[in-house]
Amino acid sequence: MAIYFISDLHLEPEQKAITNGFLSFLDSLDHTENSPNYAEELYILGDFFEVWIGDDYSNKYIELINQALRKCADKGTKIYFMHGNRDFLVGQTWCNNAHCELLDESKLITRGGESILLMHGDSLCTDDVEYIKARNMLRNPQWQAQLLAKPIPERIEFAKQVRNESKESQKGKSYDIMDVNQNAVNEALTSANCSSLIHGHTHRPSIHQWNFENEARTRYVLGDWGDKGWFIKWQAGSTLKLKSFDI
């Protein structure tokens, strides 16, 4: 049995190569009964969509993605979805349509005696005070309810505004400020009583290993999809493997 983790696809109709890469990735998952590579679970750890303005908005592109996820789920893969900073408005209605289970913003999973903490990763970027302040507002349930009550055209314009402001804001920030804070990482792992973390968000695929209070810890960072697609594969009794493929 195998478990897969992906994040930061930033799917949108204009990104045809990435979209086709994702559809091919789903088709490539092994659903052969009793195969050691059988795709038992797929975790989508945020920023799956480039933007999401509410479950009440749909189009042919969204339905294409939904159909692909449903097809994969119907073959036997359990699919989990975690919010990112782009698609935090995804709700239960969409998850039901796509045959996904909606997760909290952090999730501890244990398989074969091994535990791993899953996060999108943006909440760990505590050095970026401006971003964390904006994140707290965007994740506020009352604020979200007010936004979702607005007409769809107004929400579309708001999403464009936020994207433009985000791009402008990043131009003046250093590389380090937009990365995770090591203390925040250690606090999250200690709180979860866990030594391994998988996250995305930073678009810096890598595997980091260090010691904290005499405990060996590992942080697996998923990459964003562009020229390459990124995923982590975890099989029982084996180490986690960060992999990529050309798109």
Coordinates of C-alpha atoms in Angstrom, one line a residue:
M1 CA 0.0 0.0 0.0
A2 CA 1.2 3.5 -0.8
I3 CA 0.2 7.0 0.4
Y4 CA 0.7 10.1 -1.7
F5 CA 1.0 13.7 -0.8
I6 CA 0.8 16.7 -3.1
S7 CA 0.3 20.5 -2.8
D8 CA 0.7 23.8 -4.6
L9 CA -0.7 22.9 -8.0
H10 CA -2.4 26.2 -8.3
L11 CA -4.9 24.8 -10.8
E12 CA -6.6 27.2 -13.1
P13 CA -7.9 26.9 -16.7
E14 CA -5.0 28.9 -18.1
Q15 CA -2.5 26.3 -16.8
K16 CA -3.2 23.6 -19.3
A17 CA 0.1 21.8 -18.9
I18 CA -0.2 21.6 -15.1
T19 CA -3.8 20.5 -15.4
N20 CA -2.9 17.7 -17.9
G21 CA 0.0 16.7 -15.6
F22 CA -2.3 16.3 -12.7
L23 CA -4.8 14.3 -14.6
S24 CA -2.0 12.1 -15.9
F25 CA -0.7 11.7 -12.3
L26 CA -4.1 10.5 -11.1
D27 CA -4.3 8.1 -14.0
S28 CA -0.9 6.7 -13.1
L29 CA -1.8 5.7 -9.6
D30 CA -1.8 2.0 -9.1
H31 CA -5.2 0.5 -8.2
T32 CA -4.2 -3.1 -8.7
E33 CA -5.6 -5.2 -5.8
N34 CA -2.8 -6.4 -3.4
S35 CA -0.1 -4.4 -5.2
P36 CA 2.6 -2.9 -2.9
N37 CA 2.1 0.3 -4.9
Y38 CA -1.7 0.4 -4.4
A39 CA -2.7 4.0 -4.0
E40 CA -4.5 3.7 -0.7
E41 CA -4.6 7.4 0.2
L42 CA -3.9 10.8 -1.5
Y43 CA -3.4 13.9 0.6
I44 CA -3.8 17.3 -1.1
L45 CA -2.1 19.8 1.3
G46 CA -3.4 23.2 0.1
D47 CA -3.2 25.6 -2.8
F48 CA -4.7 22.9 -5.0
F49 CA -6.6 25.7 -6.8
E50 CA -5.0 29.0 -7.6
V51 CA -8.2 30.7 -6.4
W52 CA -11.5 29.7 -4.9
I53 CA -14.4 32.1 -4.4
G54 CA -16.9 29.7 -2.9
D55 CA -18.5 26.3 -3.5
D56 CA -21.5 28.0 -5.1
Y57 CA -19.4 28.9 -8.1
S58 CA -18.6 26.3 -10.7
N59 CA -17.6 25.9 -14.3
K60 CA -16.5 23.3 -16.8
Y61 CA -12.9 23.4 -15.6
I62 CA -13.9 22.8 -12.0
E63 CA -16.1 19.9 -13.0
L64 CA -13.3 18.4 -15.0
I65 CA -11.2 18.3 -11.9
N66 CA -14.1 17.0 -9.8
Q67 CA -14.7 14.2 -12.3
A68 CA -11.0 13.2 -12.2
L69 CA -11.0 13.1 -8.4
R70 CA -14.2 11.2 -8.2
K71 CA -12.9 8.6 -10.7
C72 CA -9.8 8.1 -8.6
A73 CA -11.8 7.9 -5.4
D74 CA -14.2 5.4 -6.9
K75 CA -11.2 3.2 -7.8
G76 CA -10.4 2.9 -4.1
T77 CA -8.2 5.8 -3.2
K78 CA -9.2 7.8 -0.1
I79 CA -8.6 11.5 -0.9
Y80 CA -8.1 14.2 1.7
F81 CA -8.1 17.9 1.2
M82 CA -6.4 20.6 3.3
H83 CA -6.8 24.3 2.8
G84 CA -4.0 26.5 1.5
N85 CA -3.7 30.3 1.4
R86 CA -5.3 30.3 -2.1
D87 CA -8.2 27.9 -1.6
F88 CA -9.2 28.5 2.0
L89 CA -12.8 29.0 1.0
V90 CA -13.2 25.4 -0.2
G91 CA -16.1 23.9 1.8
Q92 CA -17.9 20.7 2.5
T93 CA -20.1 21.0 -0.6
W94 CA -17.1 20.9 -3.0
C95 CA -15.5 18.1 -1.0
N96 CA -18.7 16.0 -1.3
N97 CA -18.8 16.6 -5.1
A98 CA -15.2 15.6 -5.5
H99 CA -15.4 12.7 -3.1
C100 CA -12.8 14.2 -0.8
E101 CA -12.6 14.5 3.0
L102 CA -12.0 18.0 4.4
L103 CA -9.2 18.2 6.9
D104 CA -8.3 20.7 9.6
E105 CA -5.3 23.0 9.1
S106 CA -3.0 20.4 10.7
K107 CA -3.4 16.7 10.7
L108 CA -1.5 14.0 12.5
I109 CA -1.5 10.6 10.7
T110 CA -0.1 7.3 12.0
R111 CA 0.6 4.4 9.8
G112 CA 2.5 1.3 10.8
G113 CA 3.6 2.8 14.1
E114 CA 5.0 5.9 12.3
S115 CA 3.5 9.4 12.8
I116 CA 3.7 12.4 10.5
L117 CA 2.3 15.9 10.9
L118 CA 0.6 17.4 7.8
M119 CA 0.2 21.1 7.3
H120 CA 0.0 23.5 4.3
G121 CA 2.9 25.4 5.9
D122 CA 1.9 29.1 5.7
S123 CA 1.1 29.2 9.4
L124 CA 4.7 28.4 10.1
C125 CA 6.0 31.5 8.2
T126 CA 5.8 33.6 11.4
D127 CA 8.7 35.9 10.4
D128 CA 6.4 37.4 7.8
V129 CA 4.3 39.4 10.2
E130 CA 2.4 41.2 7.4
Y131 CA 1.3 37.9 5.9
I132 CA 0.3 36.3 9.3
K133 CA -1.8 39.3 10.0
A134 CA -3.6 39.0 6.7
R135 CA -4.0 35.2 7.2
N136 CA -5.7 35.7 10.5
M137 CA -8.3 37.9 8.9
L138 CA -8.8 35.6 5.9
R139 CA -9.2 32.5 8.1
N140 CA -11.7 34.2 10.4
P141 CA -15.1 32.4 10.0
Q142 CA -17.1 35.6 10.4
W143 CA -15.1 37.4 7.7
Q144 CA -15.5 34.4 5.4
A145 CA -19.2 34.3 5.9
Q146 CA -19.4 38.0 5.0
L147 CA -17.4 37.5 1.8
L148 CA -19.4 34.4 0.7
A149 CA -22.6 36.4 1.1
K150 CA -21.5 38.9 -1.6
P151 CA -22.4 38.4 -5.3
I152 CA -20.1 36.1 -7.3
P153 CA -18.8 38.9 -9.6
E154 CA -17.8 40.9 -6.5
R155 CA -16.0 37.9 -5.1
I156 CA -14.2 37.4 -8.4
E157 CA -12.9 41.0 -8.4
F158 CA -11.9 40.7 -4.7
A159 CA -9.9 37.5 -5.5
K160 CA -8.1 39.4 -8.3
Q161 CA -7.3 42.2 -6.0
V162 CA -5.9 39.9 -3.3
R163 CA -3.7 38.1 -5.9
N164 CA -2.2 41.4 -7.2
E165 CA -1.6 42.7 -3.7
S166 CA 0.1 39.4 -2.7
K167 CA 2.5 39.6 -5.7
E168 CA 3.4 43.2 -5.0
S169 CA 4.0 42.4 -1.3
Q170 CA 6.4 39.5 -2.1
K171 CA 8.6 41.7 -4.3
G172 CA 9.9 43.6 -1.3
K173 CA 10.4 40.6 1.0
S174 CA 13.6 38.6 1.6
Y175 CA 13.9 34.9 0.8
D176 CA 14.2 34.0 4.5
I177 CA 11.2 36.0 5.7
M178 CA 8.9 34.0 3.4
D179 CA 10.2 30.7 4.6
V180 CA 9.1 28.8 7.7
N181 CA 10.4 29.8 11.1
Q182 CA 12.4 27.0 12.7
N183 CA 11.0 27.7 16.2
A184 CA 7.5 27.5 14.8
V185 CA 8.3 24.1 13.2
N186 CA 9.7 22.7 16.4
E187 CA 6.7 24.0 18.4
A188 CA 4.3 22.4 16.0
L189 CA 6.1 19.0 16.1
T190 CA 6.4 19.1 19.9
S191 CA 2.7 20.0 20.3
A192 CA 1.8 17.0 18.0
N193 CA 4.3 14.7 19.8
C194 CA 5.8 13.9 16.4
S195 CA 9.2 14.1 14.8
S196 CA 8.3 14.3 11.1
L197 CA 6.4 17.1 9.1
I198 CA 5.2 17.3 5.6
H199 CA 4.2 20.7 4.2
G200 CA 4.1 22.8 1.1
H201 CA 3.5 26.6 0.6
T202 CA 7.1 27.7 0.3
H203 CA 7.7 26.2 -3.1
R204 CA 11.1 25.0 -1.9
P205 CA 11.1 21.2 -2.3
S206 CA 13.6 19.6 0.0
I207 CA 14.2 17.3 2.9
H208 CA 15.6 18.9 6.1
Q209 CA 16.9 16.9 9.0
W210 CA 18.1 18.2 12.4
N211 CA 18.1 17.3 16.1
F212 CA 16.0 19.0 18.7
E213 CA 16.2 18.1 22.4
N214 CA 18.0 14.9 21.5
E215 CA 15.3 13.9 19.0
A216 CA 16.0 13.4 15.3
R217 CA 13.5 15.4 13.3
T218 CA 12.7 15.6 9.6
R219 CA 10.8 18.2 7.5
Y220 CA 9.6 17.2 4.0
V221 CA 8.8 20.2 1.7
L222 CA 6.6 19.6 -1.3
G223 CA 7.3 21.6 -4.5
D224 CA 4.9 23.7 -6.5
W225 CA 3.9 22.4 -9.9
G226 CA 5.2 24.1 -12.9
D227 CA 7.8 22.5 -15.3
K228 CA 7.7 19.6 -12.9
G229 CA 5.0 17.9 -10.8
W230 CA 6.0 17.1 -7.2
F231 CA 4.8 14.4 -4.8
I232 CA 5.8 12.4 -1.8
K233 CA 5.3 8.7 -1.7
W234 CA 5.1 6.7 1.6
Q235 CA 5.0 3.0 1.7
A236 CA 4.8 0.9 4.9
G237 CA 8.3 0.0 6.2
S238 CA 10.0 2.4 3.8
T239 CA 11.3 6.0 4.1
L240 CA 9.3 8.8 2.6
K241 CA 10.4 9.7 -0.9
L242 CA 10.2 13.2 -2.5
K243 CA 9.8 12.7 -6.2
S244 CA 9.2 14.8 -9.3
F245 CA 8.3 14.3 -12.9
D246 CA 8.4 16.4 -16.0
I247 CA 5.2 18.2 -17.1

